[in-house]
C-alpha positions as a Python dict, from the first residue, in 0.01 Angstrom:
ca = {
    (1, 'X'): (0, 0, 0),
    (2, 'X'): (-192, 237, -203),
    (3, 'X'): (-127, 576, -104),
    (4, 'X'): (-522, 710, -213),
    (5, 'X'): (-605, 479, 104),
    (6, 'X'): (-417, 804, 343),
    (7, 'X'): (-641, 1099, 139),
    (8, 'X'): (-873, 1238, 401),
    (9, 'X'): (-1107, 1520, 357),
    (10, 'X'): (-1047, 1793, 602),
    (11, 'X'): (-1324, 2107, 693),
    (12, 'X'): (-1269, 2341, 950),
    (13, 'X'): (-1592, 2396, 1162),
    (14, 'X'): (-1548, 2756, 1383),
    (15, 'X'): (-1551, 2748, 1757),
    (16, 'X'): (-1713, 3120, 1771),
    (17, 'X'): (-1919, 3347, 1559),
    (18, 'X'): (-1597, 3526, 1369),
    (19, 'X'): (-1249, 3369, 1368),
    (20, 'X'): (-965, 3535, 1284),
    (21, 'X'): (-674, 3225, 1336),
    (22, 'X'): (-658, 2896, 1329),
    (23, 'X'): (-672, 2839, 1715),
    (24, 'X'): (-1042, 2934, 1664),
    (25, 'X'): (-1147, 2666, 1461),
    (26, 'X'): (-1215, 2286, 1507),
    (27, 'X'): (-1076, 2047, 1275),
    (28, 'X'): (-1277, 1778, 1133),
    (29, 'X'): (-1172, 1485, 897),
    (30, 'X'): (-1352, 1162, 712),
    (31, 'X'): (-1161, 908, 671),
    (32, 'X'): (-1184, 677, 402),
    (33, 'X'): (-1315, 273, 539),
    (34, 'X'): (-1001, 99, 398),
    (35, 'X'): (-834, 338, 563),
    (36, 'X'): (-1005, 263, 893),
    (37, 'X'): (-1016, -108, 835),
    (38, 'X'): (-629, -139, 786),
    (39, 'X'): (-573, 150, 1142),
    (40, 'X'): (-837, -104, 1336),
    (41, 'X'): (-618, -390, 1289),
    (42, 'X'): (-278, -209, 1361),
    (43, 'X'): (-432, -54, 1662),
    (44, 'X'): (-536, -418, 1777),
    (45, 'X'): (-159, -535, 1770),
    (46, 'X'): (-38, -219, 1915),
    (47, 'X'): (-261, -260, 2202),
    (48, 'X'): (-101, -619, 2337),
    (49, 'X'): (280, -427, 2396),
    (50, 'X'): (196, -111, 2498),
    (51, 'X'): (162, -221, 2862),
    (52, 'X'): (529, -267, 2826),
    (53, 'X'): (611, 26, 2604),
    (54, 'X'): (486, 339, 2831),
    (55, 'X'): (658, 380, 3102),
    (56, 'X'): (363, 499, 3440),
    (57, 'X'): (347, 908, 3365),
    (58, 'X'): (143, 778, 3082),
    (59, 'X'): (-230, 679, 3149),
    (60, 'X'): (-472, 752, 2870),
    (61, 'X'): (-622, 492, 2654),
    (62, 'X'): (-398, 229, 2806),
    (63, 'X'): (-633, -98, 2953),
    (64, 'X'): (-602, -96, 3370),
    (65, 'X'): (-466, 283, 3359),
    (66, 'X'): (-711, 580, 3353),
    (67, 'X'): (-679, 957, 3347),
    (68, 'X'): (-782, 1008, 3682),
    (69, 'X'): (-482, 844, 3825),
    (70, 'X'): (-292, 1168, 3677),
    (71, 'X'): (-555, 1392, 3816),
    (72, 'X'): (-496, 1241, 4183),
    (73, 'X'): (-120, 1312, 4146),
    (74, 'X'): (-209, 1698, 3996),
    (75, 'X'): (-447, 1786, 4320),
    (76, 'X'): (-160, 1667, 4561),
    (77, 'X'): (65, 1841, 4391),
    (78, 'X'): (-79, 2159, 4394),
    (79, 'X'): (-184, 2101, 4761),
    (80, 'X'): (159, 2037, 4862),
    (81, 'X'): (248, 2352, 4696),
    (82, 'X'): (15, 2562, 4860),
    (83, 'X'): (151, 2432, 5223),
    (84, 'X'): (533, 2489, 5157),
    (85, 'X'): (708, 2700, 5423),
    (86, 'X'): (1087, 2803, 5411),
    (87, 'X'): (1304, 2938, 5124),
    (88, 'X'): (1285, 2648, 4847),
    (89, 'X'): (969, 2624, 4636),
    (90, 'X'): (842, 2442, 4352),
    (91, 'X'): (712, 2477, 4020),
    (92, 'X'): (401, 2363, 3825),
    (93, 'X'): (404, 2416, 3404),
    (94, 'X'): (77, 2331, 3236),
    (95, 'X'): (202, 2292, 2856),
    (96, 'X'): (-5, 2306, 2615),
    (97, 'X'): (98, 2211, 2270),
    (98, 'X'): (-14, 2373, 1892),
    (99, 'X'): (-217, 2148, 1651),
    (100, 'X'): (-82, 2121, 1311),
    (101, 'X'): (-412, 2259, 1147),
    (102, 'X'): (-281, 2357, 781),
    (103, 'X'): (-581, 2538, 548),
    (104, 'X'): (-931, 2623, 502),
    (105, 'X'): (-1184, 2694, 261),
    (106, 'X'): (-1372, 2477, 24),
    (107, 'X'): (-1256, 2139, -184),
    (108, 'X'): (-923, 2223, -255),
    (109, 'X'): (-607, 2044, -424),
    (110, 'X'): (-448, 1759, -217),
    (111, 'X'): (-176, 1873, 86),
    (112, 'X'): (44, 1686, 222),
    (113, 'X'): (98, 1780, 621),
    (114, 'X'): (419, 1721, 773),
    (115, 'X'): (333, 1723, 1118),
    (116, 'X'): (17, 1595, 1359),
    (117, 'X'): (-249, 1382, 1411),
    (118, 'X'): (-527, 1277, 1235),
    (119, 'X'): (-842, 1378, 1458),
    (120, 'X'): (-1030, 1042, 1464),
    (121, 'X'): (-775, 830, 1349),
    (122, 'X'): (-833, 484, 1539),
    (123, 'X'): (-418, 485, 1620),
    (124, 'X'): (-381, 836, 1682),
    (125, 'X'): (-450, 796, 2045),
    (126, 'X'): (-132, 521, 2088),
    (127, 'X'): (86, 701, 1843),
    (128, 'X'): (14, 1025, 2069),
    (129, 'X'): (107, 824, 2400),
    (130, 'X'): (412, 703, 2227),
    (131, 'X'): (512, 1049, 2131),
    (132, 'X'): (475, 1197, 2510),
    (133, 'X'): (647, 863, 2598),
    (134, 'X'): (980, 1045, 2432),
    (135, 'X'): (873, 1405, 2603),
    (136, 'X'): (921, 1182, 2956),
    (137, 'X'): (1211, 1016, 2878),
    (138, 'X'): (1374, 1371, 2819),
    (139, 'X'): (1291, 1514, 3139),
    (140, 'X'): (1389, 1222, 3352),
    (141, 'X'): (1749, 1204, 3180),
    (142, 'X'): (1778, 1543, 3249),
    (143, 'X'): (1696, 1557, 3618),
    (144, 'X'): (1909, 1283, 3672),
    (145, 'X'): (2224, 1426, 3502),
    (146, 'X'): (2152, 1827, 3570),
    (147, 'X'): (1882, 1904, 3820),
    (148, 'X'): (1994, 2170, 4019),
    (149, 'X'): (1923, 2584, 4045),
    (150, 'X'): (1893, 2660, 3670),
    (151, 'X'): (1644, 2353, 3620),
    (152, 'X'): (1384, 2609, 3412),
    (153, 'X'): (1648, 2680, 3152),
    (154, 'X'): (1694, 2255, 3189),
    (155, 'X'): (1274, 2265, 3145),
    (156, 'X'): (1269, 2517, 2857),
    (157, 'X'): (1576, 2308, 2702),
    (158, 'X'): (1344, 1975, 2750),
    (159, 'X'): (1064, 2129, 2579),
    (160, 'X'): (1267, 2287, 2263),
    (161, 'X'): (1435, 1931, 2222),
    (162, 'X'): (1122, 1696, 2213),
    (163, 'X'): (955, 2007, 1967),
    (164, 'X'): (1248, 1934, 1746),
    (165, 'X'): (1213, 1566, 1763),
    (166, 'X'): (865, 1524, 1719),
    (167, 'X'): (775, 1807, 1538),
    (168, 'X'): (511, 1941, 1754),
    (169, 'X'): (533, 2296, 1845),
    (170, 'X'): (433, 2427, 2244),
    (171, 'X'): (221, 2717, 2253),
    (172, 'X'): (347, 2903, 2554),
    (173, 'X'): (111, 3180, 2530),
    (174, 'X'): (-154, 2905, 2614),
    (175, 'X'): (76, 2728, 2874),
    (176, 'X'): (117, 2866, 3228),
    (177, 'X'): (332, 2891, 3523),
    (178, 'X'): (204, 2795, 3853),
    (179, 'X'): (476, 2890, 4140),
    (180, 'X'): (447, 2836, 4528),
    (181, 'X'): (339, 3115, 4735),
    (182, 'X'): (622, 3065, 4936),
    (183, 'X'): (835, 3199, 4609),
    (184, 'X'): (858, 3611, 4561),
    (185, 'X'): (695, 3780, 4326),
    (186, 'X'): (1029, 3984, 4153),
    (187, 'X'): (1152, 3541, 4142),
    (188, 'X'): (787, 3404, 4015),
    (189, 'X'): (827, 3663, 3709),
    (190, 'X'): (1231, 3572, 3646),
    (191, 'X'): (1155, 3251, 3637),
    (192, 'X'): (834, 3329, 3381),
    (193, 'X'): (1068, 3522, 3145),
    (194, 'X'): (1319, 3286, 3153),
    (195, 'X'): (1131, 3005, 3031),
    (196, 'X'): (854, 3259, 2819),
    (197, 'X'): (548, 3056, 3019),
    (198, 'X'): (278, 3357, 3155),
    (199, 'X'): (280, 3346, 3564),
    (200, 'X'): (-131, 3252, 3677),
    (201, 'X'): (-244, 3206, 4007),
    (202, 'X'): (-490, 2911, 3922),
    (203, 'X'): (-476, 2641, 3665),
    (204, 'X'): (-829, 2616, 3577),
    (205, 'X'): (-908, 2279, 3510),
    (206, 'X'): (-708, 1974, 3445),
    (207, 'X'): (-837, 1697, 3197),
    (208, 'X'): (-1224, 1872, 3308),
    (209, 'X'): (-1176, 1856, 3634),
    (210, 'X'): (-1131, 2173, 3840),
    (211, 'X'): (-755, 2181, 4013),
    (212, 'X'): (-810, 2302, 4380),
    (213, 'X'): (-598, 2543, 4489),
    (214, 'X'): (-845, 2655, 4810),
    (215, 'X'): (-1080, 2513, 5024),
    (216, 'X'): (-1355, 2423, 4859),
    (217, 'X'): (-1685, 2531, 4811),
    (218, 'X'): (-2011, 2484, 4624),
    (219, 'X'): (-1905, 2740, 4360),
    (220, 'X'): (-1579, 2520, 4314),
    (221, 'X'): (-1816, 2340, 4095),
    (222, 'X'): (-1996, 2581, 3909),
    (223, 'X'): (-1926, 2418, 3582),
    (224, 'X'): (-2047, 2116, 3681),
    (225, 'X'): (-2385, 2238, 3759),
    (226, 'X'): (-2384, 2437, 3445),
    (227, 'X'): (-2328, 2168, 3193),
    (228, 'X'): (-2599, 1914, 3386),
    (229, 'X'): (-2830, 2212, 3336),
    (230, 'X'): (-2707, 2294, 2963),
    (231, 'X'): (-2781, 1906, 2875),
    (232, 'X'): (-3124, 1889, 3088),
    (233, 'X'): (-3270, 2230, 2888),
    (234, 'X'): (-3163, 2072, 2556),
    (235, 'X'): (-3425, 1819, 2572),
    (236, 'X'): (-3754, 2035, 2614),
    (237, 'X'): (-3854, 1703, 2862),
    (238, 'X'): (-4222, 1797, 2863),
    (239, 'X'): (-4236, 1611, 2521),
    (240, 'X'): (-4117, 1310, 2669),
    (241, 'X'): (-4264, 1016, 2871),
    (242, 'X'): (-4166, 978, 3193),
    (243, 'X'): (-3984, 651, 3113),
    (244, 'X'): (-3826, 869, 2851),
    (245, 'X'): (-3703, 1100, 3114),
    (246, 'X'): (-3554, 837, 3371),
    (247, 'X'): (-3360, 709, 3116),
    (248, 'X'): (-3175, 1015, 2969),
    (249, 'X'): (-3136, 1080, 3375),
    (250, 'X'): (-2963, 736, 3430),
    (251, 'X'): (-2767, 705, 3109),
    (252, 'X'): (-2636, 1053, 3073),
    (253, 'X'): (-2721, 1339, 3332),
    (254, 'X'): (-2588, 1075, 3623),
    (255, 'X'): (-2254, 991, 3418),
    (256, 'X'): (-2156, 1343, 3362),
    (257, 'X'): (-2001, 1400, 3694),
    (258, 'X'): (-1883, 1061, 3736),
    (259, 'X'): (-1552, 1161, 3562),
    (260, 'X'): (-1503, 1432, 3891),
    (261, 'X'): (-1644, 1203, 4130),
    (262, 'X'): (-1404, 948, 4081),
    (263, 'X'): (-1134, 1237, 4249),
    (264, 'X'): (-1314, 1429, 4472),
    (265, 'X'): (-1540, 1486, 4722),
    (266, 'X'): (-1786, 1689, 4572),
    (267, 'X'): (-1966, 1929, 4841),
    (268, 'X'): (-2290, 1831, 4993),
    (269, 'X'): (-2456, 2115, 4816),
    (270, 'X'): (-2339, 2035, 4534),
    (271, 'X'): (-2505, 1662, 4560),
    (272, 'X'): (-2809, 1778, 4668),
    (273, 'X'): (-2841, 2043, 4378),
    (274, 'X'): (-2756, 1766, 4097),
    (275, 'X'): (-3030, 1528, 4285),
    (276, 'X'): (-3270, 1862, 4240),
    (277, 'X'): (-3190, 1908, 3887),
    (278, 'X'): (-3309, 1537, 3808),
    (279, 'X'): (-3571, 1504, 4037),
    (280, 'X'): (-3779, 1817, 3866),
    (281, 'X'): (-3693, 1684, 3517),
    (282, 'X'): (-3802, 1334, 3598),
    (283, 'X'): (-4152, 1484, 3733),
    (284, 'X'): (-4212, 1760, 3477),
    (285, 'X'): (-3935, 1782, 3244),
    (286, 'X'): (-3843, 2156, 3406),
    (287, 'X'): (-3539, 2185, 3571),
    (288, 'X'): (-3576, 2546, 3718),
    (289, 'X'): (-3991, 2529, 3883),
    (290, 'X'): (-4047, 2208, 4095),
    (291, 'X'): (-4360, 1999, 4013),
    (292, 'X'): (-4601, 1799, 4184),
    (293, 'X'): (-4362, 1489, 4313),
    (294, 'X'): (-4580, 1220, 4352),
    (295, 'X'): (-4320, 1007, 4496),
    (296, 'X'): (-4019, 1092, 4750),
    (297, 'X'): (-3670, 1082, 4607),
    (298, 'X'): (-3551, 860, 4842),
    (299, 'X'): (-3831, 582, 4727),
    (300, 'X'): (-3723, 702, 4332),
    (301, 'X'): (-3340, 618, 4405),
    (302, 'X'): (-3426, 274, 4563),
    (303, 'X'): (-3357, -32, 4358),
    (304, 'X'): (-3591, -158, 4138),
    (305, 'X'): (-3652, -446, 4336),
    (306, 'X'): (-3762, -253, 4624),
    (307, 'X'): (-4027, -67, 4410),
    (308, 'X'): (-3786, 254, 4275),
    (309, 'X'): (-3660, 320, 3958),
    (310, 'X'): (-3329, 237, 4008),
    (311, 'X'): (-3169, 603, 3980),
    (312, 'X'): (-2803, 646, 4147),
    (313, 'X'): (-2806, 939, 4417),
    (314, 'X'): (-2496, 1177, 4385),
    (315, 'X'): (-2369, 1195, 4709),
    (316, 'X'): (-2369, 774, 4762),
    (317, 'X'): (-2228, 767, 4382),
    (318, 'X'): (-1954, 961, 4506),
    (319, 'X'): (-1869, 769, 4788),
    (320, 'X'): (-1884, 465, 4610),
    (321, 'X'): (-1630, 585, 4364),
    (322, 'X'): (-1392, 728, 4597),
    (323, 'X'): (-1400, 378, 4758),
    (324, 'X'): (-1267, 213, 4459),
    (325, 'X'): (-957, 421, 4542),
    (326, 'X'): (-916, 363, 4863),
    (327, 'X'): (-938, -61, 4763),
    (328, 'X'): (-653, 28, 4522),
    (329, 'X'): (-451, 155, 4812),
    (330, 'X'): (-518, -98, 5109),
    (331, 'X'): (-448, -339, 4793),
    (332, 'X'): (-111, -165, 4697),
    (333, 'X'): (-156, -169, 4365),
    (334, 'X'): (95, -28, 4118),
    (335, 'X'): (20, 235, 4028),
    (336, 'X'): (214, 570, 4013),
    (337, 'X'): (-45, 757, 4190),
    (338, 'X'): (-100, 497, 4505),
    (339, 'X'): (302, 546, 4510),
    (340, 'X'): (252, 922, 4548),
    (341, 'X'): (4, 906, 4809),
    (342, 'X'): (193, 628, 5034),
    (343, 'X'): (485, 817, 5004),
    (344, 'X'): (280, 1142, 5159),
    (345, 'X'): (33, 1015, 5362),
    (346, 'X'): (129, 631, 5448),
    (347, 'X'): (517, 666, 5569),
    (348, 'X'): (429, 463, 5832),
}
């Protein structure tokens, strides 16, 4: 093949005002349409063996696996964690790994990068899952041959091998170290230095969505709220027709927290101030000062057919979506994730 097909132009677009390193910047390439054409058709044969290929830890881009499934196992994790008693504990690490961003600047001469993935590369997705795929493999041959008391020495050794092998570097600065609070402190911070992960008392999020680590409460979704709001104000909605306005609603500010629905049961507060948010931008295009409503939003949220407009309410969204997992698990399906949760909840 013709190796001009592989140039890509590369231009570094900065995530904040003034960066000084290359974690602060954003990568982004064009790829040439041969290029594409010939990635398109690989991905397409990829796609039918992969089933079979990646083993269940694996869920993204995969047909009939989603990244929720891993976000289910995550939150019972944690909560498991957070309810240990006695003298053994357990450990989370949230890795995070380097990106192999090489230069910036203008036009320069060609490079050729030895390492990484080409951001929008049709098959970078699969050839990412395939790579992790190895990462997995590594862990479970080690904690069948060695688990026992030095098993973060057996994680750091895990991590330095699969860097080697694949040639992707973890950041460790950017990873952390979640412990049980049944675990010391003088033990938490051994354990830290041994493996050179920073101790933290939260994880943040996980794939967007927050990881609880305390009962929960309407400011557990703070971020939520804040990026319906960011994408409502973006539209200046009293330019718009109403019509206009119902359908940004339906095909954008009511998928946005879909991707948290589908794992948890977002606080009533929570599902009222999202139904708020639309309902003022569907009457005057301000989400912060309420309008004249000319019509309840009970009568707007019923079906089309019933004279409303058709627009999903949060709360009944939510329970509709957390249904679909409960139909996975009266179905036993197999997935790693209803495995997890029969195991804990379903002994019986």
């Amino acid at each position: 093949m013709e190796t001009k097909i592989l140039r890509t132009f590369l231009v570094l677009i900065l995530k904040i005002t003034a960066a000084d390193n290359m974690t602060q910047v954003r990568p982004i390439r064009l790829l040439n349409t041969s290029y594409k054409i010939f990635s398109k058709i690989i991905v397409h044969r990829l796609c039918s063996v992969l089933q079979r290929l990646i083993g269940p830890y694996q869920n993204s881009f995969l047909k009939g696996r989603s990244t929720s499934n891993n976000i289910l196992i995550v939150q019972e994790a944690v909560h498991s964690m957070m309810n240990l008693k006695g003298r053994k504990g357990t450990v989370i690490a949230k890795i995070d790994l380097q990106k192999a961003y090489d230069n910036n600047g203008e036009i320069t001469e060609s490079l050729s990068p030895e390492q990484g993935l080409r951001q929008g590369d049709l098959l970078s997705p699969y050839l990412f899952i395939l790579v992790m795929k190895r990462l997995s493999h590594i862990i479970m041959e080690k904690v069948d041959r060695e688990a026992d008391s030095n098993q973060m020495q057996y994680m750091k050794g895990c991590l330095d091998e699969f860097s080697r092998a694949a040639g992707v570097e973890v950041n460790l600065l950017k990873s952390k170290l979640f412990i049980s609070p049944n675990i010391s402190s003088s033990t938490a911070q051994y354990l830290s230095e041994l493996c050179g992960i920073p101790l933290t008392d939260n994880l943040g999020t996980y794939l967007g969505v927050p990881i609880i680590h305390k009962r929960v409460n309407a400011g557990t979704y703070d971020s939520l709220i804040e990026k319906v709001m960011k994408r409502l104000a973006g539209w200046k909605g009293r330019v718009l027709t109403m019509a206009g306005r119902k359908t940004l609603i339906q095909s954008v500010t009511n998928a946005i927290p879909i991707h948290m629905m589908k794992t948890s049961v977002l606080p009533v507060s929570v599902c009222r101030k999202l139904d708020r948010l639309n309902c003022n931008f569907l009457w005057g295009g301000d989400i912060v000062n309420a309008h004249n409503h000319l019509v309840s939003w009970e009568k707007v949220c019923q079906s089309k057919k019933t004279g409303g407009l058709g627009i999903r309410k949060a709360r009944l969204m939510n329970i509709a979506l957390l249904a679909k997992n409960s139909w996975k698990l009266l179905t036993r399906q197999e997935n790693l994730w209803c495995k997890v949760f029969e195991g804990k909840y379903l002994k019986k």
